[in-house]
Coordinates of C-alpha atoms and ligand atoms in Angstrom, one line a residue:
M1311 CA 29.2 1.5 -0.4
Q1312 CA 29.0 -1.0 2.8
T1313 CA 32.6 -0.9 4.1
L1314 CA 35.0 0.9 1.6
Q1315 CA 38.0 -1.2 -0.2
S1316 CA 40.6 0.9 -1.7
P1317 CA 39.0 1.6 -5.2
T1318 CA 40.8 0.4 -8.5
S1319 CA 40.4 3.3 -11.0
L1320 CA 39.9 2.4 -14.6
S1321 CA 42.5 4.2 -16.8
T1322 CA 41.2 5.6 -20.2
A1323 CA 42.7 8.1 -22.3
S1324 CA 40.8 11.3 -23.3
V1325 CA 38.7 11.3 -26.6
S1326 CA 38.4 14.2 -28.7
I1327 CA 34.8 15.4 -29.1
D1328 CA 33.4 17.1 -31.9
R1329 CA 31.7 20.3 -30.4
D1330 CA 28.8 20.5 -32.9
D1331 CA 28.0 16.8 -31.7
W1332 CA 27.9 17.7 -28.3
L1333 CA 25.9 20.9 -28.9
S1334 CA 23.4 19.1 -31.2
G1335 CA 21.9 17.7 -28.0
Y1336 CA 20.7 21.1 -26.8
R1337 CA 18.5 21.7 -29.7
S1338 CA 14.9 22.4 -28.5
Q1339 CA 12.4 19.7 -29.3
T1340 CA 9.2 21.5 -30.4
Q1341 CA 7.2 18.3 -31.5
E1342 CA 5.2 16.0 -29.2
F1343 CA 4.9 12.1 -30.2
T1344 CA 3.3 9.3 -29.3
Y1345 CA 4.1 5.9 -31.1
W1346 CA 5.5 2.1 -30.5
I1347 CA 9.3 2.0 -30.8
D1348 CA 9.9 -0.1 -34.1
Q1349 CA 13.6 0.4 -34.5
I1350 CA 15.1 -2.0 -32.0
E1351 CA 18.4 -3.5 -31.9
G1352 CA 18.6 -6.8 -29.2
Q1353 CA 15.8 -7.7 -27.2
I1354 CA 14.0 -6.1 -24.9
P1355 CA 13.4 -8.3 -21.7
L1356 CA 10.1 -10.1 -21.4
D1357 CA 9.9 -9.5 -18.0
L1358 CA 10.7 -6.0 -18.0
E1359 CA 7.4 -4.1 -17.2
G1360 CA 6.5 -0.5 -16.5
V1361 CA 7.2 3.0 -17.4
L1362 CA 10.5 5.1 -17.4
F1363 CA 9.3 8.7 -17.1
R1364 CA 12.0 11.3 -17.4
N1365 CA 12.0 15.2 -17.3
G1366 CA 14.3 17.8 -18.5
P1367 CA 14.3 20.9 -20.8
G1368 CA 12.8 20.5 -23.7
L1369 CA 12.9 24.2 -25.1
L1370 CA 16.3 25.6 -25.3
D1371 CA 14.2 28.8 -26.6
V1372 CA 11.0 30.4 -26.7
Q1373 CA 10.0 30.9 -30.0
G1374 CA 13.8 31.9 -31.1
H1375 CA 14.8 33.7 -27.9
P1376 CA 17.2 31.2 -26.6
V1377 CA 17.4 30.5 -22.9
S1378 CA 20.6 31.4 -20.9
H1379 CA 21.1 28.1 -19.6
P1380 CA 19.5 25.0 -19.8
F1381 CA 18.1 24.8 -16.3
D1382 CA 15.7 27.7 -17.6
G1383 CA 14.3 25.3 -20.4
D1384 CA 10.5 24.3 -20.0
G1385 CA 9.9 21.2 -18.6
M1386 CA 9.2 18.1 -21.1
I1387 CA 8.3 14.8 -19.9
S1388 CA 9.2 11.3 -21.9
A1389 CA 7.3 8.4 -21.2
I1390 CA 8.5 5.0 -22.3
A1391 CA 6.2 2.2 -21.4
F1392 CA 7.4 -1.7 -21.5
R1393 CA 5.2 -4.7 -21.9
G1394 CA 5.7 -8.1 -23.4
G1395 CA 9.2 -6.9 -25.1
R1396 CA 7.7 -3.9 -26.7
A1397 CA 8.3 -0.3 -25.9
H1398 CA 5.8 2.7 -26.2
Y1399 CA 7.2 6.3 -26.5
C1400 CA 5.3 9.7 -25.6
N1401 CA 6.5 13.1 -25.0
R1402 CA 4.4 16.3 -23.6
F1403 CA 5.3 19.5 -22.5
V1404 CA 4.3 20.1 -19.1
R1405 CA 1.6 23.1 -19.7
T1406 CA 2.9 25.2 -16.7
Q1407 CA 0.9 28.6 -16.9
A1408 CA 3.9 30.3 -17.9
Y1409 CA 4.8 27.8 -20.5
V1410 CA 1.2 28.5 -22.0
A1411 CA 1.5 32.1 -21.6
E1412 CA 4.8 32.2 -23.3
Q1413 CA 3.8 30.1 -26.2
K1414 CA 0.7 32.4 -26.7
A1415 CA 2.9 35.7 -26.5
G1416 CA 5.7 34.0 -28.7
K1417 CA 8.3 35.3 -26.4
P1418 CA 9.6 35.3 -23.1
L1419 CA 7.5 36.6 -20.4
Y1420 CA 9.4 35.6 -17.2
R1421 CA 13.0 35.6 -16.1
G1422 CA 14.7 32.5 -15.3
V1423 CA 16.4 31.6 -12.3
F1424 CA 19.6 30.7 -14.3
G1425 CA 20.1 34.0 -16.3
T1426 CA 17.5 34.2 -18.8
Q1427 CA 16.1 37.5 -19.3
K1428 CA 12.7 39.0 -21.0
P1429 CA 13.6 40.9 -23.8
G1430 CA 13.5 44.6 -23.3
G1431 CA 17.0 45.0 -21.4
L1432 CA 17.2 46.4 -17.7
L1433 CA 13.9 47.9 -17.8
A1434 CA 12.3 45.1 -18.6
N1435 CA 13.9 42.8 -16.1
A1436 CA 14.6 45.0 -13.1
F1437 CA 12.7 44.3 -9.7
D1438 CA 10.6 41.5 -11.6
I1439 CA 11.1 38.7 -9.3
K1440 CA 8.1 36.3 -9.9
L1441 CA 9.2 32.9 -10.6
K1442 CA 8.7 30.9 -13.6
N1443 CA 7.5 27.4 -12.1
I1444 CA 9.0 25.2 -15.2
A1445 CA 8.3 22.0 -13.9
N1446 CA 11.5 20.4 -15.6
T1447 CA 13.8 18.5 -13.1
H1448 CA 12.2 15.4 -11.7
V1449 CA 9.0 13.3 -12.7
I1450 CA 7.5 10.5 -9.8
Y1451 CA 4.9 8.4 -9.6
W1452 CA 3.5 8.2 -6.0
G1453 CA 0.4 7.7 -4.0
G1454 CA -1.5 7.3 -7.6
K1455 CA -0.2 10.6 -8.8
L1456 CA 2.3 11.4 -11.4
L1457 CA 3.9 14.7 -10.4
A1458 CA 6.6 16.8 -12.3
L1459 CA 8.9 18.6 -10.1
W1460 CA 10.8 21.6 -9.8
E1461 CA 12.7 22.5 -6.4
A1462 CA 11.4 26.3 -5.8
A1463 CA 7.5 25.7 -6.6
E1464 CA 4.5 23.3 -6.6
P1465 CA 4.6 20.0 -8.2
H1466 CA 2.6 19.7 -11.4
R1467 CA 0.4 16.5 -11.9
L1468 CA 0.0 14.8 -14.9
D1469 CA -2.1 11.9 -16.3
P1470 CA 0.1 8.9 -16.4
N1471 CA -1.4 7.7 -19.4
T1472 CA -1.5 10.5 -21.6
L1473 CA 0.9 12.9 -20.1
E1474 CA -1.8 15.8 -20.1
T1475 CA -1.4 18.2 -17.4
L1476 CA -4.2 18.2 -15.0
G1477 CA -2.9 21.4 -12.8
V1478 CA -0.5 22.1 -10.0
D1479 CA -1.0 19.9 -6.9
Y1480 CA -1.0 20.6 -3.3
L1481 CA -0.8 17.1 -2.4
D1482 CA -4.3 17.0 -0.6
G1483 CA -3.5 20.1 1.5
V1484 CA -0.3 19.4 2.4
L1485 CA 1.2 22.3 0.4
K1486 CA 0.0 25.5 0.3
P1487 CA -0.2 28.1 -2.4
G1488 CA 3.4 29.4 -3.1
G1489 CA 4.7 26.4 -1.3
A1490 CA 7.5 24.2 -2.6
F1491 CA 8.3 20.6 -2.9
S1492 CA 11.9 19.8 -4.2
A1493 CA 12.6 18.0 -6.9
H1494 CA 14.7 15.4 -5.2
P1495 CA 12.3 13.6 -3.1
R1496 CA 13.8 10.0 -1.8
I1497 CA 11.7 6.9 -1.2
D1498 CA 12.4 5.0 2.0
P1499 CA 11.9 1.5 0.9
G1500 CA 10.4 0.5 4.2
W1501 CA 12.3 -2.4 5.6
A1502 CA 13.8 -2.6 9.1
C1503 CA 17.4 -2.1 9.0
P1504 CA 19.5 -3.9 11.8
D1505 CA 22.3 -1.6 11.5
S1506 CA 20.5 1.0 12.8
P1507 CA 20.4 0.3 16.4
D1508 CA 18.8 3.5 18.0
R1509 CA 15.6 3.1 16.8
E1510 CA 13.2 0.6 15.0
G1511 CA 15.6 0.7 12.2
G1512 CA 13.2 2.7 9.9
P1513 CA 9.5 2.4 8.7
A1514 CA 7.7 -0.9 8.0
Q1515 CA 6.2 0.2 4.7
P1516 CA 7.8 2.6 2.2
R1517 CA 7.5 6.0 2.3
L1518 CA 8.3 9.0 0.1
V1519 CA 10.3 11.7 2.0
N1520 CA 11.0 15.0 0.6
F1521 CA 11.6 18.6 1.7
S1522 CA 11.2 22.1 1.2
V1523 CA 13.6 25.4 1.9
K1524 CA 12.3 29.1 2.9
P1525 CA 15.7 30.5 2.1
G1526 CA 16.8 33.8 4.3
L1527 CA 19.2 35.1 6.6
S1528 CA 18.1 31.7 8.3
S1529 CA 16.7 28.9 6.4
T1530 CA 14.1 26.7 7.1
I1531 CA 13.7 23.3 6.0
T1532 CA 10.4 21.4 6.2
L1533 CA 10.3 17.7 5.6
Y1534 CA 7.3 15.6 4.8
E1535 CA 7.0 11.7 4.8
L1536 CA 3.9 10.7 2.8
D1537 CA 2.8 6.8 2.8
S1538 CA 2.1 4.6 -0.2
T1539 CA -1.0 6.2 -0.6
G1540 CA 0.2 9.9 -0.7
Q1541 CA -1.2 10.3 3.1
L1542 CA 0.9 12.8 5.1
V1543 CA 2.6 10.4 7.7
H1544 CA 5.1 13.4 9.3
Q1545 CA 5.7 17.0 8.9
H1546 CA 8.3 19.2 10.7
S1547 CA 10.2 22.4 10.4
H1548 CA 13.3 23.6 11.2
A1549 CA 15.3 26.8 11.2
I1550 CA 19.2 26.6 10.5
P1551 CA 21.6 29.5 10.3
G1552 CA 22.4 31.1 7.2
F1553 CA 21.7 31.1 3.5
A1554 CA 21.0 27.4 2.2
F1555 CA 21.2 26.4 -1.4
L1556 CA 19.7 22.8 -1.0
H1557 CA 19.0 20.6 -4.2
D1558 CA 19.3 17.4 -2.8
F1559 CA 19.3 15.3 0.6
A1560 CA 20.1 11.9 1.7
L1561 CA 18.1 9.5 3.9
T1562 CA 18.9 6.9 6.4
P1563 CA 16.1 5.1 8.7
N1564 CA 16.8 7.9 11.6
Y1565 CA 17.9 10.9 9.9
C1566 CA 17.6 13.2 6.7
V1567 CA 21.2 14.6 6.1
F1568 CA 21.4 17.9 4.1
F1569 CA 24.9 19.3 3.0
Q1570 CA 24.7 23.3 3.3
N1571 CA 27.5 24.3 0.8
P1572 CA 29.6 27.4 1.6
V1573 CA 27.6 29.9 -0.6
S1574 CA 26.5 33.2 -0.2
F1575 CA 23.5 35.1 -2.3
N1576 CA 23.8 38.6 -3.0
P1577 CA 20.2 39.4 -4.2
L1578 CA 21.3 43.1 -5.4
P1579 CA 22.1 42.1 -9.1
Y1580 CA 19.0 39.8 -9.3
A1581 CA 16.5 42.7 -8.1
L1582 CA 18.1 45.2 -10.6
G1583 CA 17.6 42.9 -13.4
L1584 CA 21.5 42.3 -14.1
K1585 CA 21.4 38.8 -13.1
G1586 CA 19.5 35.5 -12.7
A1587 CA 19.0 34.5 -8.9
A1588 CA 21.3 31.5 -9.4
E1589 CA 24.1 33.6 -10.9
C1590 CA 24.3 35.5 -7.7
L1591 CA 25.4 32.7 -5.6
Q1592 CA 29.2 32.8 -4.4
F1593 CA 31.4 30.2 -3.4
N1594 CA 33.5 30.9 -0.4
P1595 CA 36.1 28.8 -0.1
N1596 CA 37.4 29.7 3.4
Q1597 CA 34.3 28.4 4.5
P1598 CA 33.3 25.1 5.9
T1599 CA 30.5 23.0 4.6
R1600 CA 27.8 22.3 6.9
I1601 CA 26.3 18.9 7.3
I1602 CA 22.6 19.3 8.9
V1603 CA 21.6 16.2 10.1
I1604 CA 17.9 16.1 11.0
P1605 CA 16.2 13.4 13.1
R1606 CA 13.3 12.0 11.1
D1607 CA 11.0 11.5 14.1
G1608 CA 11.2 15.3 14.5
K1609 CA 11.4 14.9 18.3
R1610 CA 15.4 14.9 18.7
P1611 CA 17.7 18.2 18.5
V1612 CA 19.1 19.0 14.7
Q1613 CA 22.8 18.3 14.8
I1614 CA 25.3 20.5 12.5
L1615 CA 28.6 19.2 11.7
E1616 CA 31.4 20.6 9.7
T1617 CA 33.6 19.4 6.9
Q1618 CA 36.0 20.7 4.0
P1619 CA 34.6 23.4 1.7
C1620 CA 33.1 21.8 -1.3
F1621 CA 30.0 21.8 -3.3
V1622 CA 27.3 19.2 -3.7
F1623 CA 24.5 19.0 -5.8
H1624 CA 23.6 14.9 -5.7
H1625 CA 23.7 12.6 -3.0
A1626 CA 24.2 8.9 -4.0
N1627 CA 23.0 7.2 -0.8
A1628 CA 23.5 7.0 2.9
F1629 CA 23.3 4.6 5.7
E1630 CA 23.8 4.0 9.2
H1631 CA 26.4 1.2 10.4
D1632 CA 28.3 0.9 13.6
G1633 CA 26.8 3.9 15.2
K1634 CA 28.0 6.0 12.4
V1635 CA 26.3 7.6 9.5
Y1636 CA 27.7 7.3 6.1
V1637 CA 26.9 9.5 3.1
D1638 CA 28.3 9.3 -0.4
S1639 CA 27.9 12.2 -2.6
V1640 CA 29.2 13.7 -5.9
C1641 CA 31.5 16.7 -4.8
Y1642 CA 32.8 19.7 -6.4
R1643 CA 36.0 21.7 -5.4
S1644 CA 33.9 24.5 -5.6
F1645 CA 30.7 25.8 -7.1
P1646 CA 30.3 25.1 -10.5
S1647 CA 30.0 28.7 -11.3
L1648 CA 27.1 30.1 -13.3
E1649 CA 28.9 33.0 -14.0
D1650 CA 29.5 32.2 -17.7
A1651 CA 26.1 31.0 -17.9
K1652 CA 25.0 32.9 -20.7
N1653 CA 27.6 31.0 -22.6
Y1654 CA 27.2 27.6 -21.8
R1655 CA 27.6 26.6 -25.3
E1656 CA 31.1 27.9 -25.0
V1657 CA 32.0 26.5 -21.8
D1658 CA 35.6 25.4 -21.5
F1659 CA 35.3 22.3 -19.7
S1660 CA 38.9 22.2 -18.2
K1661 CA 38.0 25.4 -16.3
V1662 CA 34.9 23.8 -14.4
P1663 CA 35.8 21.7 -11.4
E1664 CA 34.4 18.0 -11.8
G1665 CA 32.4 16.1 -9.7
Q1666 CA 33.9 13.4 -7.7
L1667 CA 32.3 10.5 -5.5
W1668 CA 33.1 11.2 -1.8
Q1669 CA 32.1 9.3 1.2
F1670 CA 31.7 11.1 4.5
T1671 CA 31.6 9.1 8.0
L1672 CA 29.5 11.1 10.3
D1673 CA 30.4 10.3 14.1
L1674 CA 27.3 11.9 15.6
T1675 CA 28.3 11.5 19.1
A1676 CA 32.2 12.6 18.8
K1677 CA 30.8 15.3 16.1
T1678 CA 33.6 14.4 13.8
V1679 CA 33.5 14.0 10.1
E1680 CA 35.7 11.8 7.9
S1681 CA 35.9 12.0 4.3
E1682 CA 37.7 9.9 1.6
C1683 CA 37.3 10.1 -2.6
V1684 CA 35.9 6.8 -3.7
V1685 CA 35.8 7.8 -7.5
S1686 CA 38.2 10.6 -8.7
R1687 CA 36.8 10.2 -12.2
C1688 CA 34.2 12.9 -13.2
C1689 CA 30.9 11.7 -12.4
E1690 CA 27.2 12.5 -12.1
F1691 CA 23.5 11.3 -11.8
P1692 CA 24.3 8.4 -9.3
T1693 CA 21.4 5.3 -8.8
L1694 CA 21.3 2.3 -6.8
H1695 CA 18.7 -0.6 -6.4
P1696 CA 15.8 1.1 -4.7
D1697 CA 15.8 -1.5 -1.9
H1698 CA 18.7 -0.1 -0.6
V1699 CA 18.0 3.6 -0.6
G1700 CA 19.3 4.6 3.0
R1701 CA 20.5 1.1 3.8
P1702 CA 23.8 -0.4 3.4
Y1703 CA 24.3 -1.2 -0.1
R1704 CA 27.1 -2.5 -2.3
Y1705 CA 26.8 -1.2 -6.1
L1706 CA 26.4 2.2 -7.2
Y1707 CA 25.9 3.1 -11.1
I1708 CA 26.9 6.6 -12.3
A1709 CA 27.2 8.5 -15.4
A1710 CA 30.9 9.5 -16.0
T1711 CA 33.4 10.9 -18.3
H1712 CA 34.9 8.6 -20.8
A1713 CA 38.6 9.9 -19.4
S1714 CA 39.7 8.9 -16.0
T1715 CA 40.6 12.8 -15.4
G1716 CA 39.5 16.1 -15.9
N1717 CA 36.2 17.4 -16.7
A1718 CA 34.3 16.7 -20.1
P1719 CA 30.6 15.6 -21.1
L1720 CA 29.4 12.7 -19.6
Q1721 CA 30.0 9.8 -22.0
A1722 CA 30.4 6.8 -20.3
L1723 CA 28.3 4.6 -17.3
L1724 CA 30.5 3.5 -14.2
K1725 CA 29.6 0.4 -11.9
V1726 CA 31.0 0.7 -8.7
D1727 CA 31.5 -2.4 -6.1
G1728 CA 31.8 -1.2 -2.7
L1729 CA 32.6 -4.5 -1.5
T1730 CA 35.6 -5.3 -3.9
G1731 CA 36.8 -1.8 -4.8
E1732 CA 36.2 -3.3 -8.6
Q1733 CA 34.9 -0.5 -11.3
Q1734 CA 33.2 -1.4 -14.8
L1735 CA 33.0 1.2 -17.3
W1736 CA 30.8 1.2 -20.5
S1737 CA 31.7 4.3 -22.7
V1738 CA 29.5 5.4 -25.6
A1739 CA 32.3 8.2 -26.9
P1740 CA 32.9 9.5 -29.0
R1741 CA 29.5 10.4 -30.6
G1742 CA 27.3 9.2 -27.7
F1743 CA 26.4 11.4 -24.6
M1744 CA 25.3 9.7 -21.4
G1745 CA 22.3 10.6 -19.3
E1746 CA 20.9 9.2 -15.8
P1747 CA 20.7 5.8 -15.4
I1748 CA 17.8 4.6 -13.8
F1749 CA 18.0 1.1 -12.0
V1750 CA 15.2 -1.4 -12.4
P1751 CA 15.3 -4.7 -10.5
R1752 CA 14.4 -7.9 -12.3
P1753 CA 11.2 -9.1 -10.8
N1754 CA 12.1 -11.9 -8.1
G1755 CA 15.9 -11.4 -8.7
T1756 CA 17.8 -11.9 -5.6
E1757 CA 21.0 -10.2 -6.2
E1758 CA 21.6 -6.4 -5.5
D1759 CA 22.7 -6.0 -9.0
D1760 CA 20.1 -8.6 -10.7
G1761 CA 18.3 -5.9 -12.7
W1762 CA 18.6 -3.5 -15.5
L1763 CA 20.1 0.2 -16.2
L1764 CA 17.6 2.2 -18.3
I1765 CA 19.3 5.2 -19.8
L1766 CA 18.1 7.8 -22.4
L1767 CA 21.3 8.5 -24.3
Y1768 CA 21.6 11.1 -27.1
N1769 CA 23.5 10.0 -30.3
A1770 CA 25.2 12.5 -32.3
E1771 CA 25.8 10.2 -35.0
R1772 CA 22.0 9.7 -35.8
R1773 CA 21.3 13.3 -34.0
C1774 CA 18.6 11.3 -32.2
S1775 CA 18.3 9.7 -28.7
D1776 CA 18.4 6.0 -28.1
L1777 CA 16.7 4.4 -24.9
T1778 CA 19.8 1.8 -23.7
I1779 CA 19.0 -1.3 -21.9
L1780 CA 22.0 -2.3 -19.9
D1781 CA 22.5 -5.9 -17.6
A1782 CA 23.3 -4.5 -14.5
R1783 CA 25.3 -7.5 -13.7
N1784 CA 27.9 -6.9 -16.4
I1785 CA 27.8 -3.3 -17.9
E1786 CA 31.1 -4.1 -20.1
K1787 CA 29.2 -6.4 -22.2
G1788 CA 27.1 -3.5 -23.6
P1789 CA 23.5 -2.9 -24.3
I1790 CA 21.1 -5.7 -24.2
A1791 CA 18.8 -3.5 -26.1
R1792 CA 18.8 -0.5 -28.0
L1793 CA 15.4 1.5 -28.9
L1794 CA 16.0 3.9 -31.4
L1795 CA 13.8 6.7 -31.0
N1796 CA 12.8 8.8 -34.3
H1797 CA 14.0 11.9 -32.9
H1798 CA 16.2 13.4 -30.3
V1799 CA 15.3 14.4 -26.6
P1800 CA 17.2 17.2 -25.5
Y1801 CA 20.0 16.5 -22.4
G1802 CA 17.6 15.5 -19.8
L1803 CA 18.0 15.7 -16.0
H1804 CA 16.1 13.1 -13.7
G1805 CA 13.5 10.4 -14.2
S1806 CA 12.2 7.3 -12.3
F1807 CA 10.8 3.9 -13.3
T1808 CA 7.4 2.7 -12.0
P1809 CA 6.2 -1.0 -12.2
N1810 CA 2.8 0.3 -13.0
Y1811 CA 2.2 -0.1 -16.8
F1812 CA 0.6 3.0 -18.5
G1813 CA 0.4 2.9 -22.1
P1814 CA -1.8 1.9 -24.9
A1815 CA -3.6 -1.7 -24.0
E1816 CA -3.0 -2.7 -27.7
E1817 CA -1.0 -1.7 -30.8
L1818 CA -1.9 1.9 -32.0
Ligands
CO802 CO1 19.2 17.0 -9.5

């Protein structure tokens, strides 16, 4: 959002959702497939070439033992390869050490961070604090490696052609055993930004920037910058006061920005085997959210600003303009509590705070923060043109609820024009359920919205998933192609697109 115009809000009445429809997207997918997609409505663009990789929990149970929360489900990667107007689908579970062991044992052997317990009650779970690296949150192709990510542990490397698991990857020695690499790397597109006056305006070449957190009474954030060959360019660590639950961060040419949500962690119920670690987080509504601004050069001091109490999982983007830093984030009034994590199937949406898009304006000289709500409709999973990551931008795409107020499953896609304040909405309610949109620029396109949005939707009518392609210039027209998969893919988390083609050379 370059300069904010007062946003127009699209009003849509709520729609009644069949709960079985919604829950049917939470069935385990135990099978692994590889096939050319032959049920296609519309036309796949001939110049769309590359692979959409997507990660998410593939199993909602371990051989009949249900997980307490979808975030505890084993990571399963889907790869949809596009070339010449055709598409090929493949999915594989990440063969983590825990996945292999549990499938062999036929029962859970690990406790999940989100409350899944081993069979056997308290005695089996007390004082067992070993983490299950479930590799289920994101998947990226960078430096010649396909990596499945989970924020509290090392990445798993996969073969981009077959999705075969090659093993835990230490990024050529950047990470040490037991180290972490967050599930939310940002790719700096690598062009000088004239709006960033105090440095060169960003690196000249693309870079992958990521972090890890070592939590404790004070928390240590380590930042990594890798060049396009995967070589480490920069690494520096900073201790910040207090416990920090950091899922994501935002990037500008000069800064990495973190939101330290006002949550505290009581480890006792976790250690005693009563709760999962994430269930022990408590939101403190009287404490400010702290905004941690770390200079990317690692030389200048870290600055900490304060804003109203809120909870942020995901940032949409950040940029520098007129000597200020702007951060656009999906904000919740409070932590969407996991107290009822064991009953995620019975969740009462009216009791869960909705995520809304806010813009925060940081004045690093005056140490002040202003904030404004940009999208009040419940929304999550923001995306934008990759060339505008960390730079001023005009268009944001985000999954949203069908209704303009209240919380509900995400069933629509919203396009926000930060220049005019206009919004476009495309809804798949009542029987479609939205996934994260991924923006893919059209080769040789010049406009910021000249590209496609790829979305893996769950279609409850078919009890299967659809890969949907929209023209980002006008999402109200609906899809230009719908690729009907032969099966469902459970509701997922994050994915990415690479213009490198990995897929079968010829029809199988
Ligand atoms: Co995330």
